Coordinates of C-alpha atoms and ligand atoms in Angstrom, one line a residue:
X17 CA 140.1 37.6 124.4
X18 CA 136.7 38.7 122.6
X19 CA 136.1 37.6 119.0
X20 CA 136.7 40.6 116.4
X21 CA 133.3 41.6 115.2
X22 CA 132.7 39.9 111.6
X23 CA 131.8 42.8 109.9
X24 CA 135.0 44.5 111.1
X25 CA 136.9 40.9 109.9
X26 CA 135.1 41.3 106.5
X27 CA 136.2 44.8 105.9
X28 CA 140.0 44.1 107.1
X29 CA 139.9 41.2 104.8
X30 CA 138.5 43.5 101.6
X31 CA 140.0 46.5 102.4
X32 CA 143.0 47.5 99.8
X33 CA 143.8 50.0 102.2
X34 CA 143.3 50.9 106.1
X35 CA 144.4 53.9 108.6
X36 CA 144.6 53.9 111.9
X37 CA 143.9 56.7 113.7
X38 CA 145.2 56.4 117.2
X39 CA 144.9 58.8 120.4
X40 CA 146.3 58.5 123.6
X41 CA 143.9 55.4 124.6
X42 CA 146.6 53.5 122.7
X43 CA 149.1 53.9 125.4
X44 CA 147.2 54.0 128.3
X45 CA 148.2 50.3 128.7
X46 CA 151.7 51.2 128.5
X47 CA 151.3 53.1 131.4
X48 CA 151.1 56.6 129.6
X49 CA 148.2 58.4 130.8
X50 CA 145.4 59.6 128.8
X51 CA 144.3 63.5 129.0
X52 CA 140.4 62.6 129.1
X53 CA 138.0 59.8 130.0
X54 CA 138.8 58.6 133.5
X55 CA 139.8 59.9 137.0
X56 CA 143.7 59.9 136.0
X57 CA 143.2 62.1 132.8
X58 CA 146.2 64.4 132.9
X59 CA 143.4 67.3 131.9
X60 CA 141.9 66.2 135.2
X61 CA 144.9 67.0 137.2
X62 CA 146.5 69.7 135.4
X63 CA 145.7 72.8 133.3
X64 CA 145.9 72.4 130.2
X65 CA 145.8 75.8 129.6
X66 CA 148.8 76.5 131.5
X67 CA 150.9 73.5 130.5
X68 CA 150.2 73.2 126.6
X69 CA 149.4 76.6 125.1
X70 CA 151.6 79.3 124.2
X71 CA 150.5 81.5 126.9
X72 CA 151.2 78.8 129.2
X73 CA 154.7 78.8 128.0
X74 CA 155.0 82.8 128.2
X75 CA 154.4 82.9 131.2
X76 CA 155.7 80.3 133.0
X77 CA 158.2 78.2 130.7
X78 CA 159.9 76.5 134.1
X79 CA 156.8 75.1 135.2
X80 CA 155.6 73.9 131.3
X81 CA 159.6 72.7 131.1
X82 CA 159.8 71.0 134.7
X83 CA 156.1 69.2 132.9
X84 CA 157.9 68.1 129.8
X85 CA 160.8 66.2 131.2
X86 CA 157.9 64.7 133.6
X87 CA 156.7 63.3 130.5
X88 CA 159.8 62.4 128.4
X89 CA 160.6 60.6 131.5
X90 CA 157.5 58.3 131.7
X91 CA 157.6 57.7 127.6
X92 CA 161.2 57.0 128.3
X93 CA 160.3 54.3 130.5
X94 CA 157.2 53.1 128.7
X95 CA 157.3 50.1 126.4
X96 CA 155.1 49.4 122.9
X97 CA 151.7 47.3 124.1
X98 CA 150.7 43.8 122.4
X99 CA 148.6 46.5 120.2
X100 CA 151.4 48.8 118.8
X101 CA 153.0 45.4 118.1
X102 CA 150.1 43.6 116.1
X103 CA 149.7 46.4 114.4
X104 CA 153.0 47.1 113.1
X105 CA 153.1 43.2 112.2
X106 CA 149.5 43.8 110.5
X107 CA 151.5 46.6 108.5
X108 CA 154.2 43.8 107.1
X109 CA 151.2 41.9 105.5
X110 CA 149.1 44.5 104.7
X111 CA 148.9 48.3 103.3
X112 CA 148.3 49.8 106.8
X113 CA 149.1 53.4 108.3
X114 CA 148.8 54.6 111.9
X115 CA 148.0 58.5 111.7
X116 CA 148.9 59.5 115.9
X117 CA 147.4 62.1 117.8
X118 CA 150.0 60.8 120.1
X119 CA 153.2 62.4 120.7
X120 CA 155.1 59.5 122.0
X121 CA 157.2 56.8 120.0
X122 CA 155.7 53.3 120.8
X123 CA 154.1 53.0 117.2
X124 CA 157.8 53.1 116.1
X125 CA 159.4 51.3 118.9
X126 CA 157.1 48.1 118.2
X127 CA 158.1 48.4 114.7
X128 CA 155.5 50.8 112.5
X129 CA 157.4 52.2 109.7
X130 CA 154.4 54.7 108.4
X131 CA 153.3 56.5 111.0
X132 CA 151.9 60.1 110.6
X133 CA 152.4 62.2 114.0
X134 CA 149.5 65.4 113.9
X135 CA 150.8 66.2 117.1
X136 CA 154.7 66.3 116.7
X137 CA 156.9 64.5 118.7
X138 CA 158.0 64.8 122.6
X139 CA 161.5 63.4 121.8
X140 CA 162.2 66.8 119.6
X141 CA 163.0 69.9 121.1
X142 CA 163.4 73.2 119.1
X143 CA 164.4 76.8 120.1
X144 CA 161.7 79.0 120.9
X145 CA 163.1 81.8 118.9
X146 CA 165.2 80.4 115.9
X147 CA 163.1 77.1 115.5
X148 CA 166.5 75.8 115.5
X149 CA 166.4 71.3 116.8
X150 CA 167.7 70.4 120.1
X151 CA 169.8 67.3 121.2
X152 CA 167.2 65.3 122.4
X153 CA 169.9 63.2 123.9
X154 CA 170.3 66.2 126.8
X155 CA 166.8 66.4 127.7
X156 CA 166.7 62.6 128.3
X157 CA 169.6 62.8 130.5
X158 CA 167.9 66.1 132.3
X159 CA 164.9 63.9 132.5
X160 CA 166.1 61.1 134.0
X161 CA 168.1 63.2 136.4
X162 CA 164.7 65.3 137.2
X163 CA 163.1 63.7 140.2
X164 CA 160.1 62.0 138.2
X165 CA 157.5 64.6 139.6
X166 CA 154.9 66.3 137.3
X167 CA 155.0 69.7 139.3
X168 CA 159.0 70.5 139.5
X169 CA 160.2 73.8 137.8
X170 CA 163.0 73.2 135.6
X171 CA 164.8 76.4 133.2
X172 CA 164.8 75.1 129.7
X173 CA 168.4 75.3 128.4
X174 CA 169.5 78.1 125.9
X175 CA 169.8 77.6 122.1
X176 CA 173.0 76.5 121.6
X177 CA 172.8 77.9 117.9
X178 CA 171.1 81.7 118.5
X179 CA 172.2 81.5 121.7
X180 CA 169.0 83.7 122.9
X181 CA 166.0 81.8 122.5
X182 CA 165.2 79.2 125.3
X183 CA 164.5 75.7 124.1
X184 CA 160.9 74.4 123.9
X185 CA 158.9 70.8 123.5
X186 CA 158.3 70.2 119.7
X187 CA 155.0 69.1 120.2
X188 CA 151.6 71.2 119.3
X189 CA 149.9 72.6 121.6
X190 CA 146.0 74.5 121.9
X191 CA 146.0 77.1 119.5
X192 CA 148.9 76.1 117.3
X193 CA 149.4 74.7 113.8
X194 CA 149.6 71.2 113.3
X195 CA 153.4 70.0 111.8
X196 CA 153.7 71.3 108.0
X197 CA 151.7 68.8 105.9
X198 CA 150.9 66.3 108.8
X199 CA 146.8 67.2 108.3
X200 CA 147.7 67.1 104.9
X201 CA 149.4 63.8 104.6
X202 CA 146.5 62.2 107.1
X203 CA 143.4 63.3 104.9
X204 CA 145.6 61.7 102.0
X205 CA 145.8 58.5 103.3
X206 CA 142.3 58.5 104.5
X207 CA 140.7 59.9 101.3
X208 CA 142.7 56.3 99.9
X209 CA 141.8 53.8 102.9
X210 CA 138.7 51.3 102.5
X211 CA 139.0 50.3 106.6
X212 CA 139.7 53.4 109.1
X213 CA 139.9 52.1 112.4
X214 CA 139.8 55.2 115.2
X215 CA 141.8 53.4 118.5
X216 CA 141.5 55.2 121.7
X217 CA 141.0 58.7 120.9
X218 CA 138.4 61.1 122.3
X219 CA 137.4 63.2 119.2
X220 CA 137.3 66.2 121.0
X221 CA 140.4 67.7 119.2
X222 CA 140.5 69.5 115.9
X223 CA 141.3 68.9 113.2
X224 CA 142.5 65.3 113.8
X225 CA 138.6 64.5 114.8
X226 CA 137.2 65.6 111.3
X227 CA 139.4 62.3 110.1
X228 CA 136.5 59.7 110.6
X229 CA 133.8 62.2 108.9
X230 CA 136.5 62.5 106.2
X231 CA 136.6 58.6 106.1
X232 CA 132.8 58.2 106.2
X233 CA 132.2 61.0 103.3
X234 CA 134.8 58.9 101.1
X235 CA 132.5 55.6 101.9
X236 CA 135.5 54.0 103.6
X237 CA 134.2 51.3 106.9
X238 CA 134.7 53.5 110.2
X239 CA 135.0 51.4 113.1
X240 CA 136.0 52.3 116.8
X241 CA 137.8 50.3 119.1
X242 CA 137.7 52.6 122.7
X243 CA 135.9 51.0 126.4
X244 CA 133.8 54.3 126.2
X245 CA 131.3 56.2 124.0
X246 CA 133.0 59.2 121.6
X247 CA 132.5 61.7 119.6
X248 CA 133.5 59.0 116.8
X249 CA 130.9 56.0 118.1
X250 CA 128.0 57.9 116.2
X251 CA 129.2 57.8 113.4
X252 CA 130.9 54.3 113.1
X253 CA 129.8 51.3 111.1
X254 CA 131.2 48.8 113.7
X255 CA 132.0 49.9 117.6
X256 CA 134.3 47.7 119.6
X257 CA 133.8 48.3 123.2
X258 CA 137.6 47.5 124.3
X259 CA 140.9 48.2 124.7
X260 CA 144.1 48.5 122.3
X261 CA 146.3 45.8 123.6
X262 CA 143.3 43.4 123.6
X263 CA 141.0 44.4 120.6
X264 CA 143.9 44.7 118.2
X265 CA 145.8 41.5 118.8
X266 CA 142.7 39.4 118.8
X267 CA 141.8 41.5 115.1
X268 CA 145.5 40.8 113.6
X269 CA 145.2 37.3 115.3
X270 CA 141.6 36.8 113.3
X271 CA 143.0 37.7 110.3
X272 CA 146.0 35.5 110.0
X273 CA 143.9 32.9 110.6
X274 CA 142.2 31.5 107.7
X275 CA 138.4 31.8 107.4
X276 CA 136.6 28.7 107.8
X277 CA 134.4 27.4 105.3
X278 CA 130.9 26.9 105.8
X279 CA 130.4 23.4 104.1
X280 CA 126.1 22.6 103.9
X281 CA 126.0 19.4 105.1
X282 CA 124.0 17.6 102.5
X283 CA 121.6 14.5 103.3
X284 CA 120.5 15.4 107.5
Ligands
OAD1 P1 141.9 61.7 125.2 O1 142.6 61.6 126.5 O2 141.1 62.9 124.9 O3 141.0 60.4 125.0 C1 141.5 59.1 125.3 C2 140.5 58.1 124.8 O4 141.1 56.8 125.0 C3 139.2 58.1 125.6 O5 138.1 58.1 124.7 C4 139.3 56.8 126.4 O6 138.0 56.2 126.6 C5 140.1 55.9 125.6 N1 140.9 54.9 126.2 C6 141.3 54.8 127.5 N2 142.0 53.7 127.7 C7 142.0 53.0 126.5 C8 142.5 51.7 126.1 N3 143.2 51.0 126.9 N4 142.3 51.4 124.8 C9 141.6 52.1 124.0 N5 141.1 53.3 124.3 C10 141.3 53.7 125.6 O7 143.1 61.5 124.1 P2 143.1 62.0 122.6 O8 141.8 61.9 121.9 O9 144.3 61.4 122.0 O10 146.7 67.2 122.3 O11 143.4 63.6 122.8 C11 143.6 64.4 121.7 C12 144.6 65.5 122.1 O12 144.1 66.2 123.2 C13 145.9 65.0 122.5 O13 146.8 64.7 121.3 C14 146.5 66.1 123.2 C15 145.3 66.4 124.1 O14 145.2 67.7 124.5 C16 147.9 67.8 122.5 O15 148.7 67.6 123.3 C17 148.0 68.9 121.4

């Protein structure tokens, strides 16, 4: 496990207030797969285009639907990483959000009571039509019946309220607004936050990727924790080259631990 950078330490220590900004880095080592960055990127192997925009969904919605349970399948069967758990422990010692990019639930499975989600969640379902919510209980079970492939077409199941509309993901896809007053509520807590550390995202995606700037015009510490250059590593005061599960829990265990003091040693 690499030491935390001090200056990162330092900051934790001071800091009245921190967000985390998480992207889909954070659950790679979960064993959810990123959509950038490496040879499994789901953007690699599918279009996004077709899969995660309302056009997509138009005209195809068995093949975006047949997608979704492929995914609801694999969070379903993901657990929360030793870095969604320290930092959900962090959080009982100290004033610390997590805003997500990420649709899943790990931040709240390993125990994160404030989490912000720009992205909405892929655990709520909503008609198409009437906007009315969706057992989410019946898409598990048609997920875990599905046959755990990315590529089957699947009818989404009628509103059971207007009866008409077909049911869709609740997550945000290109060209859509984020969740009523998710941006909102993120800028908050980073216009208040003296540490903003930026786990595992890209920065390619707006608006969530104006959140460091934001951070950096409010004079909060930016620091990146992410085993490749972003968007975000410009503009960082500290850049950890690592992963979530490693560079967290060494941070959280770094802070518990008290600092040591340098005593001069007098008279050699
Ligand atoms: P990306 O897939 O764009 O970026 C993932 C980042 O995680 C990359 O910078 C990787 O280097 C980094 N990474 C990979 N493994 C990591 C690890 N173990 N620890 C830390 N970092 C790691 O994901 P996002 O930036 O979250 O939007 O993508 C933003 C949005 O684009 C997503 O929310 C999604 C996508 O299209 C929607 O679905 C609306």
């Amino acid at each position: 496990m690499r030491d935390a950078p001090s200056d990162l330490v330092e900051a934790a220590r001071a800091a009245r207030r921190v967000v985390v900004l998480t992207g889909a880095g954070m659950s790679a080592e979960s064993g959810i797969p990123t959509f950038r960055g490496t040879r499994s990127g789901l953007w690699e192997r599918f279009d996004p285009m077709a899969l995660a925009s309302p056009s997509g969904w138009a005209a195809d919605p068995e093949l975006v639907w047949g997608w979704y349970l492929w995914r609801v399948g694999l969070v379903r069967a993901a657990q929360p990483n030793a870095g969604h758990v320290a930092l959900a422990q962090w959080a009982r010692s100290a004033p610390v959000r997590v805003v997500t990019q990420n649709v899943d639930d790990l931040h709240e499975r390993a125990g994160s009571a404030d989490v912000v989600h720009l992205h909405g969640s892929i655990m709520a379902f909503r008609c198409s039509e009437c906007g009315a919510p969706y057992d989410s209980g019946l898409v598990v079970a048609a997920a875990a019946a599905a046959s755990g492939r990315p590529a089957l077409q699947v009818a989404p199941p009628r509103c059971r309220e207007c009866t008409s509309g077909v049911v869709r993901p609740g997550v945000v896809w290109f060209g859509e607004s984020l969740p009523l007053g998710a941006f909102e509520a993120a800028v908050a807590a980073v216009e208040e936050a003296d540490l903003v550390l930026v786990v595992g995202t890209s920065g390619l995606v707006h608006p969530a990727a104006q959140l460091p700037m934001v951070a950096r015009q409010v004079g909060a510490f930016v620091a990146e924790i992410n085993p490749e250059p972003t968007q975000t590593s410009g503009l960082a005061h500290e850049v950890w080259r690592s992963t979530a599960a490693s560079a967290i829990p060494a941070l959280v265990h770094t802070l518990w631990t008290p600092p040591c003091k340098d005593t001069p040693l007098e008279g050699f």
